[in-house]
Structure formats: structure tokens, C-alpha cells
PDB file of C-alpha atoms in Angstrom:
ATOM      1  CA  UNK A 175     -83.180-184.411 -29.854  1.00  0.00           C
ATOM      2  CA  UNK A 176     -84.390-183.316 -33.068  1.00  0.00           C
ATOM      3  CA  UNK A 177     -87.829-180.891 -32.906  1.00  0.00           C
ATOM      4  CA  UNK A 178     -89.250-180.410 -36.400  1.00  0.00           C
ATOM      5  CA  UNK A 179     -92.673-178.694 -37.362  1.00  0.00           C
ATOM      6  CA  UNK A 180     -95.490-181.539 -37.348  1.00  0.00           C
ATOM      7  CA  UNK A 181     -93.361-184.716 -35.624  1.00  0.00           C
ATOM      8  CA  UNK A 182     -93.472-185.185 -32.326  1.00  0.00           C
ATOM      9  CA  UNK A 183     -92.535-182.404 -29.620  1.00  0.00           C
ATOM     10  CA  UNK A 184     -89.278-183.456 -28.495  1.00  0.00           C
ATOM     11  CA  UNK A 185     -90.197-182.651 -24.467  1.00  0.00           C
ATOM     12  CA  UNK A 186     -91.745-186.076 -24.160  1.00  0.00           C
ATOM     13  CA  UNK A 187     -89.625-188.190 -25.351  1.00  0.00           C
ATOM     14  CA  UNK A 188     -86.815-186.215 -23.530  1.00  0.00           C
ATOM     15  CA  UNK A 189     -88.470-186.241 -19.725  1.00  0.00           C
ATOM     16  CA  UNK A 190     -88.498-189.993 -20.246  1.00  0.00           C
ATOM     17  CA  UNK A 191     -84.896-189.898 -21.398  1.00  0.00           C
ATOM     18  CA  UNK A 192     -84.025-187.442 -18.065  1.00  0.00           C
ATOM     19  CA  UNK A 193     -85.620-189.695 -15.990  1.00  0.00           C
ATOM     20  CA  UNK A 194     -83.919-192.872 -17.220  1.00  0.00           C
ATOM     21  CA  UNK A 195     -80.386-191.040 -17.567  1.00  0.00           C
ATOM     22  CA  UNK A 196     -77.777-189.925 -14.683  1.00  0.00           C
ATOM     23  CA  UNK A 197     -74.870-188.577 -16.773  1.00  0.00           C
ATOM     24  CA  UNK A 198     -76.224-187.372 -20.641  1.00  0.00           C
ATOM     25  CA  UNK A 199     -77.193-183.935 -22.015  1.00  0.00           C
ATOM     26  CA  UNK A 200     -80.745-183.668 -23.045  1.00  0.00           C
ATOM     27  CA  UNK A 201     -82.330-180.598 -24.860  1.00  0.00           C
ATOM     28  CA  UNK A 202     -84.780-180.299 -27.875  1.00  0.00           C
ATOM     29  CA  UNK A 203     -83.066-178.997 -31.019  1.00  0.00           C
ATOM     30  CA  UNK A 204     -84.433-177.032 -31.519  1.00  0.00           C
ATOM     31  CA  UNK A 205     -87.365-174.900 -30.507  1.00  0.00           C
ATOM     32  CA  UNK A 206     -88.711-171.380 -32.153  1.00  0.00           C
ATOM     33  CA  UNK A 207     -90.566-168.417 -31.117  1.00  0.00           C
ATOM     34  CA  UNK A 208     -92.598-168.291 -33.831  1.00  0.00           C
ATOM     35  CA  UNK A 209     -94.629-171.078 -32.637  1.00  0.00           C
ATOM     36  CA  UNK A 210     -94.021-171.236 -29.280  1.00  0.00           C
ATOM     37  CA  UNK A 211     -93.727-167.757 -26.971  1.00  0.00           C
ATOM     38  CA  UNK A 212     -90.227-167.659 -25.016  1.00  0.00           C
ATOM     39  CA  UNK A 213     -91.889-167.885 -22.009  1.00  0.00           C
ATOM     40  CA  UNK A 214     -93.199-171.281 -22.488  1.00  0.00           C
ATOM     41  CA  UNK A 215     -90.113-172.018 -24.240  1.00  0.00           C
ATOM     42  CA  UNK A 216     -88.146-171.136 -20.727  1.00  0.00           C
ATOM     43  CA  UNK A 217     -90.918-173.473 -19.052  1.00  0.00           C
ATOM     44  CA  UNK A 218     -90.136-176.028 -21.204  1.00  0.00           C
ATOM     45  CA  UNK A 219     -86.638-175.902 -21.097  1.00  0.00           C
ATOM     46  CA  UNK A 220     -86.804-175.338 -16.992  1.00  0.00           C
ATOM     47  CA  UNK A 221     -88.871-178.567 -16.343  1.00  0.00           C
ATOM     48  CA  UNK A 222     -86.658-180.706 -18.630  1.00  0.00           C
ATOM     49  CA  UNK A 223     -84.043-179.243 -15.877  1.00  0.00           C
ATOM     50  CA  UNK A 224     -85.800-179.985 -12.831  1.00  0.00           C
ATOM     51  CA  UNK A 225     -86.180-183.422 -14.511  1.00  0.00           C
ATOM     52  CA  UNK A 226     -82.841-184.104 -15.221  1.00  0.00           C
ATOM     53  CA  UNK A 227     -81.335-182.922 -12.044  1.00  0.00           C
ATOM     54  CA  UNK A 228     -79.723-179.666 -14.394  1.00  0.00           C
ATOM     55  CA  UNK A 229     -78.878-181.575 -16.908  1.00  0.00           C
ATOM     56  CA  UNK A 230     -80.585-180.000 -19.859  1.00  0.00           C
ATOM     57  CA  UNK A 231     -79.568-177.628 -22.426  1.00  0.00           C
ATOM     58  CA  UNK A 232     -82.174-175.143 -24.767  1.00  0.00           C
ATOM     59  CA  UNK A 233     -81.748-174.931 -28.599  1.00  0.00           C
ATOM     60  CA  UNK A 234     -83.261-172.216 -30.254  1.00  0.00           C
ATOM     61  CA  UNK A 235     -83.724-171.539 -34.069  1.00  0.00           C
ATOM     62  CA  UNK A 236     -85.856-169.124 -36.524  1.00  0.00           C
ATOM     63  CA  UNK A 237     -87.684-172.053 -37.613  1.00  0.00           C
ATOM     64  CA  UNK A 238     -88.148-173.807 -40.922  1.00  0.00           C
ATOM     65  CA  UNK A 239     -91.691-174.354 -43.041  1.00  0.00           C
ATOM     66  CA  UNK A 240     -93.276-171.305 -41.071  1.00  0.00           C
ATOM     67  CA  UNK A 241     -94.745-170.606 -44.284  1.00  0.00           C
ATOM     68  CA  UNK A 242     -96.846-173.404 -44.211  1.00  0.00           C
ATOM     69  CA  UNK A 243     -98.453-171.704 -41.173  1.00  0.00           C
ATOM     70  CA  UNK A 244     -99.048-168.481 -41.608  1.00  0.00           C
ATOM     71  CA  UNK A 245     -96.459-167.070 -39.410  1.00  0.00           C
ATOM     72  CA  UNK A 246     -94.448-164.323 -39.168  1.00  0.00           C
ATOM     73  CA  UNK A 247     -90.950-164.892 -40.847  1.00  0.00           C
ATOM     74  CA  UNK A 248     -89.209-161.496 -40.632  1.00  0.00           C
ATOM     75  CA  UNK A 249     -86.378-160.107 -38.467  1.00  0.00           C
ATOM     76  CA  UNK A 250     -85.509-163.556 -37.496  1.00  0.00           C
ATOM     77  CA  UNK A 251     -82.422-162.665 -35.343  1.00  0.00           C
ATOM     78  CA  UNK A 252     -84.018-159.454 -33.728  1.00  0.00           C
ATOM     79  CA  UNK A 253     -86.641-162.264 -32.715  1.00  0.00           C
ATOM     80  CA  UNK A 254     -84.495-164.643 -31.264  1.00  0.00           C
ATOM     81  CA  UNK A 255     -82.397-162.359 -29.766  1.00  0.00           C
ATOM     82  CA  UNK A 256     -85.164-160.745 -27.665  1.00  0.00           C
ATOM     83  CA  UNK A 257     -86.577-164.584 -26.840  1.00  0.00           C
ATOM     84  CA  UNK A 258     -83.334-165.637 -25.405  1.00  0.00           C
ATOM     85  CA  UNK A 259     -83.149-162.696 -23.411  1.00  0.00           C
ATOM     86  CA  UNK A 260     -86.686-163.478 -22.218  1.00  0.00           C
ATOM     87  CA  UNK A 261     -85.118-167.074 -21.230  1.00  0.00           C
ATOM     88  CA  UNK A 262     -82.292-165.722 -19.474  1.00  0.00           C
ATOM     89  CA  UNK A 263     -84.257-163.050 -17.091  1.00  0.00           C
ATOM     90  CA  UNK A 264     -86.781-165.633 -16.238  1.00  0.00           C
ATOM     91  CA  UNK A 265     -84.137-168.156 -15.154  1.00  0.00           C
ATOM     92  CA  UNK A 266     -81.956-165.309 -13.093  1.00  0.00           C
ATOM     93  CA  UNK A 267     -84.960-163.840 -11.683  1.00  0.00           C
ATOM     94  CA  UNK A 268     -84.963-160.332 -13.143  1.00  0.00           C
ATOM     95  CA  UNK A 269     -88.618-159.094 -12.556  1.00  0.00           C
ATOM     96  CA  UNK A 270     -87.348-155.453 -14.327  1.00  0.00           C
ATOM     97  CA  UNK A 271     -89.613-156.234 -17.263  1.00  0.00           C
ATOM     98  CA  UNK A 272     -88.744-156.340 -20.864  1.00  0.00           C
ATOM     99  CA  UNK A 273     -90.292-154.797 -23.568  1.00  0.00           C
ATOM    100  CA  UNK A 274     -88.666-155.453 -27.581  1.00  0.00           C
ATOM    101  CA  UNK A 275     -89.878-154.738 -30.764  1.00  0.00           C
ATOM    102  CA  UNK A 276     -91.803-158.727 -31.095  1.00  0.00           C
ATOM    103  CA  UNK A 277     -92.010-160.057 -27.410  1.00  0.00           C
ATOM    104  CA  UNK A 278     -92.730-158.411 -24.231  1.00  0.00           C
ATOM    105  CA  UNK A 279     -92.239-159.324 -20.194  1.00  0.00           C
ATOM    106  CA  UNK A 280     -94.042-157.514 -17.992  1.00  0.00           C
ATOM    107  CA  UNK A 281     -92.154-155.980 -14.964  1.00  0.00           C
ATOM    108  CA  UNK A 282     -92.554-158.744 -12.197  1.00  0.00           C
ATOM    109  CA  UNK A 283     -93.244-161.738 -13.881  1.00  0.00           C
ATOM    110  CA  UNK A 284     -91.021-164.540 -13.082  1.00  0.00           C
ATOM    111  CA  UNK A 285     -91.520-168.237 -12.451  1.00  0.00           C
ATOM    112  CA  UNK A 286     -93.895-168.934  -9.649  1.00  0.00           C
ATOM    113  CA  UNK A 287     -90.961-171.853  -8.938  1.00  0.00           C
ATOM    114  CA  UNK A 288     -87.501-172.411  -7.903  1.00  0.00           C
ATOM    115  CA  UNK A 289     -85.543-173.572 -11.243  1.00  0.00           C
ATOM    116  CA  UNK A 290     -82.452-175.827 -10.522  1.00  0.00           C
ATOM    117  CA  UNK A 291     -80.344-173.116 -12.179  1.00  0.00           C
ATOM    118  CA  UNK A 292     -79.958-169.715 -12.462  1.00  0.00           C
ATOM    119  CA  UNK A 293     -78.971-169.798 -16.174  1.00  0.00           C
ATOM    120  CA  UNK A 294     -79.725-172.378 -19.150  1.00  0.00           C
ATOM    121  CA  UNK A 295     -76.828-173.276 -21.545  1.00  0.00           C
ATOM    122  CA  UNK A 296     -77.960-172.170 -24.891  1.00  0.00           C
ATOM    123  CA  UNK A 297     -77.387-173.443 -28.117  1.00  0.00           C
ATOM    124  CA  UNK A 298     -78.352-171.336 -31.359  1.00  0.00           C
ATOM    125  CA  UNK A 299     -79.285-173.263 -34.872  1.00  0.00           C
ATOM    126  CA  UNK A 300     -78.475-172.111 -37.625  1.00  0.00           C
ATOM    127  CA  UNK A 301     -76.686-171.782 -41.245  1.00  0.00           C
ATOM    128  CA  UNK A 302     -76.567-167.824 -41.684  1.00  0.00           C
ATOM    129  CA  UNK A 303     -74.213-165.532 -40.990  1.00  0.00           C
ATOM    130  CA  UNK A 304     -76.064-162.947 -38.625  1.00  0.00           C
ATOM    131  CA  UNK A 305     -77.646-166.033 -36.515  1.00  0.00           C
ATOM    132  CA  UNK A 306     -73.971-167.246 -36.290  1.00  0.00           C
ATOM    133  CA  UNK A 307     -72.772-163.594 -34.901  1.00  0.00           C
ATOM    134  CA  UNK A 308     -75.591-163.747 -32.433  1.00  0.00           C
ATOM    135  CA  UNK A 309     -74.819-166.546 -31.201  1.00  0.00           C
ATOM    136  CA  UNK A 310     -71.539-165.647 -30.471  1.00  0.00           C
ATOM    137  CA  UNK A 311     -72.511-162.773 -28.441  1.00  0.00           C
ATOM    138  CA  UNK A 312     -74.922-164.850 -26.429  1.00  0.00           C
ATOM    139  CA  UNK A 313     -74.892-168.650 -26.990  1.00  0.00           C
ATOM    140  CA  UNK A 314     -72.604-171.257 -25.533  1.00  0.00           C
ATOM    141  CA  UNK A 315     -72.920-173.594 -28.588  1.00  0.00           C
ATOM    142  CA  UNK A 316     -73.919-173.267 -32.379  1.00  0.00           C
ATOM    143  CA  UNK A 317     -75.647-176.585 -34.326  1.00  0.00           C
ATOM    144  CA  UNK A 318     -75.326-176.403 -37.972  1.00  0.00           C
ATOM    145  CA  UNK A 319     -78.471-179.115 -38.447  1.00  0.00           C
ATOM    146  CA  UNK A 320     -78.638-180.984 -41.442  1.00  0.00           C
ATOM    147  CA  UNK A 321     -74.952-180.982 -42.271  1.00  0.00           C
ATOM    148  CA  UNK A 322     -71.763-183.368 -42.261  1.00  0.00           C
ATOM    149  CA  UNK A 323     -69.691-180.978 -43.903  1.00  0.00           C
ATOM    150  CA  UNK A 324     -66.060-180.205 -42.480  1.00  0.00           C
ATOM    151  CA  UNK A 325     -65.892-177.085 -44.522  1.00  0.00           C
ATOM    152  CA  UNK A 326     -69.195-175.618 -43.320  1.00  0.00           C
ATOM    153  CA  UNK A 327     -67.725-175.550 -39.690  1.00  0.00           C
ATOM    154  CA  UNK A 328     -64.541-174.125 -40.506  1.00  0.00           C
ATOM    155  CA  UNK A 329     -66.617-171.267 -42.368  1.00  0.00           C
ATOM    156  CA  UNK A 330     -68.843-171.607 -39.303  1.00  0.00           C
ATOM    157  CA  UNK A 331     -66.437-170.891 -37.111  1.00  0.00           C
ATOM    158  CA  UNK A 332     -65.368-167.823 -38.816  1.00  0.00           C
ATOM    159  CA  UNK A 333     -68.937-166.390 -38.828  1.00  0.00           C
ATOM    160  CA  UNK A 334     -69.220-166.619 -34.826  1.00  0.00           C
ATOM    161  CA  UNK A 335     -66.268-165.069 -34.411  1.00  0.00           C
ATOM    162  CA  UNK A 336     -65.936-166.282 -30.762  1.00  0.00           C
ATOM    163  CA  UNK A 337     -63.795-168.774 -30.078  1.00  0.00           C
ATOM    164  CA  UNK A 338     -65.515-169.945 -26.776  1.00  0.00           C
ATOM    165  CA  UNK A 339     -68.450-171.523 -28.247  1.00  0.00           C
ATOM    166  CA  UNK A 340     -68.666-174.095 -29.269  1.00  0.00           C
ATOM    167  CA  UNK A 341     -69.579-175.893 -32.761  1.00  0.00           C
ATOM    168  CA  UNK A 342     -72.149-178.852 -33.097  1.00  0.00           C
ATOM    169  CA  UNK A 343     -73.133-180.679 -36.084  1.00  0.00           C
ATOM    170  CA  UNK A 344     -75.819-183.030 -36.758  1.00  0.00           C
ATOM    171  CA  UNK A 345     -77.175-184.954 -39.488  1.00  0.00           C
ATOM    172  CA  UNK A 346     -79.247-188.455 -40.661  1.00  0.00           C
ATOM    173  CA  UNK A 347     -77.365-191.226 -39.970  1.00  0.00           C
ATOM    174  CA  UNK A 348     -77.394-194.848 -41.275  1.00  0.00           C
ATOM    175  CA  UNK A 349     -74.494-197.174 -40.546  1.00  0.00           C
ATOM    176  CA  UNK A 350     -74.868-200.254 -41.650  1.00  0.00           C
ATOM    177  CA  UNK A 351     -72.137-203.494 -42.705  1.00  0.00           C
ATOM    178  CA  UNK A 352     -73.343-202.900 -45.940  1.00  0.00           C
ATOM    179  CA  UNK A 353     -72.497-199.580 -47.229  1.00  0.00           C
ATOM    180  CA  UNK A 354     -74.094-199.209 -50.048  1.00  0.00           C
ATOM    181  CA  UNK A 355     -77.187-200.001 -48.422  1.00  0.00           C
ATOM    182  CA  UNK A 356     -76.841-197.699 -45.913  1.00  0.00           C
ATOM    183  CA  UNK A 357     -75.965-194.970 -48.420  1.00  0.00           C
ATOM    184  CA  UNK A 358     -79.330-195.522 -49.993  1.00  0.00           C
ATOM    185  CA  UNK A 359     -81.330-195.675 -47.045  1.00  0.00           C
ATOM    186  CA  UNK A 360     -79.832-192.134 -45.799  1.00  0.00           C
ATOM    187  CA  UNK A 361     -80.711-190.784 -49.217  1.00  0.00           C
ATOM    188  CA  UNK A 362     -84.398-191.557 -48.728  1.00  0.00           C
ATOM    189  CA  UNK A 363     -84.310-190.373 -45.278  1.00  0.00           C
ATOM    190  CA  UNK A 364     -82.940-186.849 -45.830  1.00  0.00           C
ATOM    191  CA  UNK A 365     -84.886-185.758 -49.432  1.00  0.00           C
ATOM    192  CA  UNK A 366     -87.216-183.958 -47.059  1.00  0.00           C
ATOM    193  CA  UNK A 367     -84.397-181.474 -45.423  1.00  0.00           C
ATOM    194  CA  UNK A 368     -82.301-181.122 -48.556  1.00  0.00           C
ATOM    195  CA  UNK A 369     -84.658-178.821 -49.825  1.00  0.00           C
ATOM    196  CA  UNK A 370     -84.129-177.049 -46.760  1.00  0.00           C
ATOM    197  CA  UNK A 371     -80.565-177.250 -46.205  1.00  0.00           C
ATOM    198  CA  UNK A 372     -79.428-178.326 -49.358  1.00  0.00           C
ATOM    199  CA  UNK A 373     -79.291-175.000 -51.202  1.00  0.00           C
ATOM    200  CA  UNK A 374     -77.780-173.148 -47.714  1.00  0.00           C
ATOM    201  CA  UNK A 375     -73.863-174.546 -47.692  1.00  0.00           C
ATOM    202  CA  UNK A 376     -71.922-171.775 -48.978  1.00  0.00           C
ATOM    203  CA  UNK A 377     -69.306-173.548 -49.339  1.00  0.00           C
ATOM    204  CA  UNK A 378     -70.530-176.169 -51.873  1.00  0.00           C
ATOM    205  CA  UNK A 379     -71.109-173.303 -54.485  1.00  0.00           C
ATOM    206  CA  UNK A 380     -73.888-175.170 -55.622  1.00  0.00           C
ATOM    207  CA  UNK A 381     -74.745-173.913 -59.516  1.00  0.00           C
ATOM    208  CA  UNK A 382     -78.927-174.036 -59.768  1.00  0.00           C
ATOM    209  CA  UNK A 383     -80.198-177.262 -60.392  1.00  0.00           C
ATOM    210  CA  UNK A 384     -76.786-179.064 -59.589  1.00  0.00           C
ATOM    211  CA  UNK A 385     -76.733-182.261 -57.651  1.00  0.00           C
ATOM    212  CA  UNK A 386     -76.213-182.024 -53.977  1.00  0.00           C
ATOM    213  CA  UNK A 387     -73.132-184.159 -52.418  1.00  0.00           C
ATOM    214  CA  UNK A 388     -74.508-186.534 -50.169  1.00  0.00           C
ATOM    215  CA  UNK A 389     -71.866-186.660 -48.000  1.00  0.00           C
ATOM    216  CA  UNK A 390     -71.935-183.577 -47.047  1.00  0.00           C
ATOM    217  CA  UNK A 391     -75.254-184.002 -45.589  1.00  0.00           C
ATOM    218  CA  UNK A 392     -75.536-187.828 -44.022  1.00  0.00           C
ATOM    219  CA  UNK A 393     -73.132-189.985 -42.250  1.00  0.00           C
ATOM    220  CA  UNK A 394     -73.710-193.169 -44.606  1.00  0.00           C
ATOM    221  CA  UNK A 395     -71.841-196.487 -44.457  1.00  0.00           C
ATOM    222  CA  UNK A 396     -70.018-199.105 -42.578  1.00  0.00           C
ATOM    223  CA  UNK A 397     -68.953-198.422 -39.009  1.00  0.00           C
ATOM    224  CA  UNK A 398     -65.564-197.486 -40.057  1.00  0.00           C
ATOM    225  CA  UNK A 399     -66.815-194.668 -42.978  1.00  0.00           C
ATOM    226  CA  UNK A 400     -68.865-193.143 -40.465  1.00  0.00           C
ATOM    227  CA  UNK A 401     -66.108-193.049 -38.057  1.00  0.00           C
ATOM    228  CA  UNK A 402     -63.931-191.271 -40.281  1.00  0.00           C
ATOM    229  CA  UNK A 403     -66.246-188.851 -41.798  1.00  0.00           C
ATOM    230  CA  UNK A 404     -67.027-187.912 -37.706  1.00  0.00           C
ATOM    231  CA  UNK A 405     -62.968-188.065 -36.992  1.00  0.00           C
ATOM    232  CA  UNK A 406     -63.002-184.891 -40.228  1.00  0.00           C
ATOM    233  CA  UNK A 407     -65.462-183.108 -38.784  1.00  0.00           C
ATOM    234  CA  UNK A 408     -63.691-183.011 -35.328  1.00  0.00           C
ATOM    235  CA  UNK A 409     -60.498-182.388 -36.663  1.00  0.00           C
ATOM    236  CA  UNK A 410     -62.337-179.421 -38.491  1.00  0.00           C
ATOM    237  CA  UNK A 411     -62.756-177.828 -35.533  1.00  0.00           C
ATOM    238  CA  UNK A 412     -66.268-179.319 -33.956  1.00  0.00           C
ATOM    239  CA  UNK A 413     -66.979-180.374 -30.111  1.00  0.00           C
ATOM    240  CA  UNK A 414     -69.880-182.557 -30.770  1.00  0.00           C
ATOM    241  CA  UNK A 415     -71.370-184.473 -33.392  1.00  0.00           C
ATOM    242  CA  UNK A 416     -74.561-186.300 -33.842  1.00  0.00           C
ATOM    243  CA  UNK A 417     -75.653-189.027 -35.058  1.00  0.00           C
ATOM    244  CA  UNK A 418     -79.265-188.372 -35.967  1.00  0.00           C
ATOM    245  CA  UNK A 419     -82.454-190.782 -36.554  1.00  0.00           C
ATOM    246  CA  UNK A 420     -82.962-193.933 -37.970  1.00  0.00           C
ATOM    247  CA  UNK A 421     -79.318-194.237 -37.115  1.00  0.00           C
ATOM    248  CA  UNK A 422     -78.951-197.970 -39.467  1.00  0.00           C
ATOM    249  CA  UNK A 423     -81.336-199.838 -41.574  1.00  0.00           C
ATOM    250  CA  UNK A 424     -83.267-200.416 -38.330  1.00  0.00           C
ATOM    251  CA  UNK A 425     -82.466-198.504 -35.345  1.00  0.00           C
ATOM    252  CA  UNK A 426     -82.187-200.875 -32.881  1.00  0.00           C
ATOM    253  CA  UNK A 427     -79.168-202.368 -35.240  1.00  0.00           C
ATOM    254  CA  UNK A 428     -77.940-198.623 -36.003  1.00  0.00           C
ATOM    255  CA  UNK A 429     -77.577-197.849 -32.579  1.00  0.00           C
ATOM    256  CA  UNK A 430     -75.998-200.821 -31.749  1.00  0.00           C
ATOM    257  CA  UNK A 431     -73.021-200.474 -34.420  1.00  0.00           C
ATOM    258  CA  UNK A 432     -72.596-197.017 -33.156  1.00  0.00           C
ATOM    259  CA  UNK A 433     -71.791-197.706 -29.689  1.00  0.00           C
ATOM    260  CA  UNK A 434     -70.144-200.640 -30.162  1.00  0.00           C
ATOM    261  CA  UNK A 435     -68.137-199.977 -33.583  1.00  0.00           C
ATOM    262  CA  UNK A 436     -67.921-195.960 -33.966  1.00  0.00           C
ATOM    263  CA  UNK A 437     -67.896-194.788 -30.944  1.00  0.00           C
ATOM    264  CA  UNK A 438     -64.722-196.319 -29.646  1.00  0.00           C
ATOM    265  CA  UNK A 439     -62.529-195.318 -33.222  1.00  0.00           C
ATOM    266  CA  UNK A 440     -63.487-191.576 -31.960  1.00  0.00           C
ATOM    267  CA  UNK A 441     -62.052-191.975 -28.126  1.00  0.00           C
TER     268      UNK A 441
END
């Protein structure tokens, strides 16, 4: 579930999804320890566990529109390297301390509870190159938010250089029987991240001031377009893809056509 600065946290909405859920994933993609402290971050991420029976999964990124806080912005994978390893000592139980150049642990702090696992699968956001590598020393996944792009995770794939983790992509969807309609909805809907993502695809080549190709950056269509665009992206080499908010012209209706119409042209 998306997590981005000012909407709401994604922890509520996912408890209520853990609790109403036996088989499904659930994690927030994805949090950063620029605005929260990996220690709350592993609290988070270990009561959206206990919650789910150990069902839950912890995104991390460096975090977007920082500057519209104040915060720190430098040495972004130094700082999410030494939060994950934060996370992972609090869920195994080291109580050696840890002490990095950004965050520290004291020696013997730990959870004053039991969580349901040892270890929390961890997924890494990101577009960049050096995030990517990271993550392939230390991540189980990789989400490339914002984009619908086969090439992006075949170039993706070559920056984590570790063939055991997997690839996840995620975008704004709108599927609708009317195309066209749906095409225009999504471009309203993502304006706001283009000019986040939109300049980052290296393999668009984008020239300054060129347009940006929707497609890469929205599912948009009837059931059947989406289908295929999400059929490319697998076949690019991706293990999960999703299919972000409003989902149609109105959810309710979006949601609908993807379980009943997309989902079963991907089995």
C-alpha cells in the first residue's frame, strides 16, 4: 500500500486489511528514515506482523518531497543501509548495539516483545543505481514505484545484479470499458508523480522539456490493454505488479474489472 508524504499513513488502513485477510501480503510502500527513525519503522512494520499472523512485508525508500520539510537529503543509501540494519537486529534480537554515521542503537535495546518473526522480508524503492546495488546485497525485493515500463526492469535488473530478488512494479491504474476514458482519467491522476518520476527512466532518454510517454507510467484502458501491458512487464522479467489507486473511473468499478477481467488473462 502506497505511503506518500502528507496522505494518509498506510499502517491504518493496512491493520484493518490484516485483520480482514488470511492469505495476502500487506506492507506500506514505502516508509523513510528521514521522517520516521528505524526503530519506529521496525515497530511499525513488527505490529503489522503480529497483526497479520507474519504476513507483512517492510518497504523502505530515501523519500521524495523531503525538501518541502526541511530534512536531511544526503547520503541516501548510507542512510538506508544503516536503518535496515537497525530493522534487522531488532527483529533477531542482537542487543550488541549499533552505532553508523546517521542512526545509532544502543547496546541492549531490543523490543520489550516477542515479534512473530525473527526477520522481516524487505523490499527497497527505488529508481537509482546505488539504491538498486543495495538492495541486492540486502533486500529480498526491489519496487520501481511510479513505473509501467518493461525496459526500466530489464535495466533494473541489471543494476541489482542479484538474481534472487526479486523485481516489483507499481503504478496508477484506471481500467475502464472505455479506454479512452480511462486513459484520461490516469493522466490526471499521475501529473503529481511525473514530476517525480517522470524525468528518472533512463531508458526513455527523455530530451528537456520532451513529452513523457504515458504508458510507461499508468496502466490505462480496457481490461484487456491493461492485461497485456501487465503480461510485458512479466515477461520482462518482474514477479509482481500492481495495480495502484483509483484503479477505474470509480474504484469500486476498477476493482471489480480487475479481478474479474485482468486478473484471470494473467493466470
Amino acid at each position: 500500500m502506497f505511503h506518500d508524504l502528507l496522505f494518509q499513513p498506510a499502517i491504518y488502513p493496512l491493520l484493518l486489511i490484516a485483520r480482514a485477510t488470511e492469505r495476502v501480503r500487506v506492507g506500506p510502500a514505502a516508509l523513510n528514515p528521514s521522517t520516521l527513525h528505524p526503530v519506529e519503522i521496525a515497530g511499525q512494520a513488527a505490529a503489522l506482523d503480529l497483526a497479520s499472523g507474519g504476513r507483512a512485508y517492510l518497504g523502505l525508500v530515501a523519500g521524495a518531497w523531503l525538501d518541502r520539510l526541511g530534512l536531511e537529503m544526503s547520503a541516501p543509501v548510507e542512510r538506508l543501509r544503516e536503518a535496515a540494519e537497525i530493522v534487522r537486529r531488532l527483529f533477531a534480537g542482537d542487543v550488541s548495539g549499533f552505532r553508523g554515521s546517521h542512526f545509532t542503537l544502543t547496546p541492549g535495546a531490543r523490543f520489550e516483545y516477542e515479534p512473530a518473526r525473527p526477520r522481516m522480508p524487505l523490499m527497497i524503492g527505488t529508481w537509482k543505481p546505488r539504491m538498486a546495488a543495495l538492495a541486492g546485497e540486502i533486500a529480498d525485493e526491489v519496487k520501481i514505484g511510479g513505473s509501467a515500463n518493461p525496459d526500466m526492469v530489464r535495466r533494473m535488473r541489471e543494476w541489482i545484479g542479484n538474481d534472487d530478488v526479486g523485481i516489483v512494479v507499481g503504478a496508477v491504474t484506471v481500467v475502464d470499458e472505455d479506454g479512452d476514458a480511462a486513459r484520461d482519467r490516469a493522466a490526471r491522476e499521475v501529473e503529481m508523480y511525473l514530476d517525480v518520476v517522470g524525468g528518472l527512466d533512463p531508458t526513455l532518454e527523455l530530451k528537456p522539456g520532451g513529452t513523457v510517454p504515458l504508458d510507461r507510467f499508468v496502466f490505462a484502458g480496457t481490461p484487456d490493454e491493461v492485461a497485456a501491458h501487465a503480461a510485458r512487464l512479466f515477461e520482462a522479467g518482474a514477479k509482481r505488479v500492481e495495480f495502484g489507486t483509483p484503479q477505474g473511473l470509480t474504484t469500486s468499478e476498477g476493482v471489480r474489472l480487475l479481478c474479474d477481467r485482468v486478473v484471470p488473462l494473467l493466470r
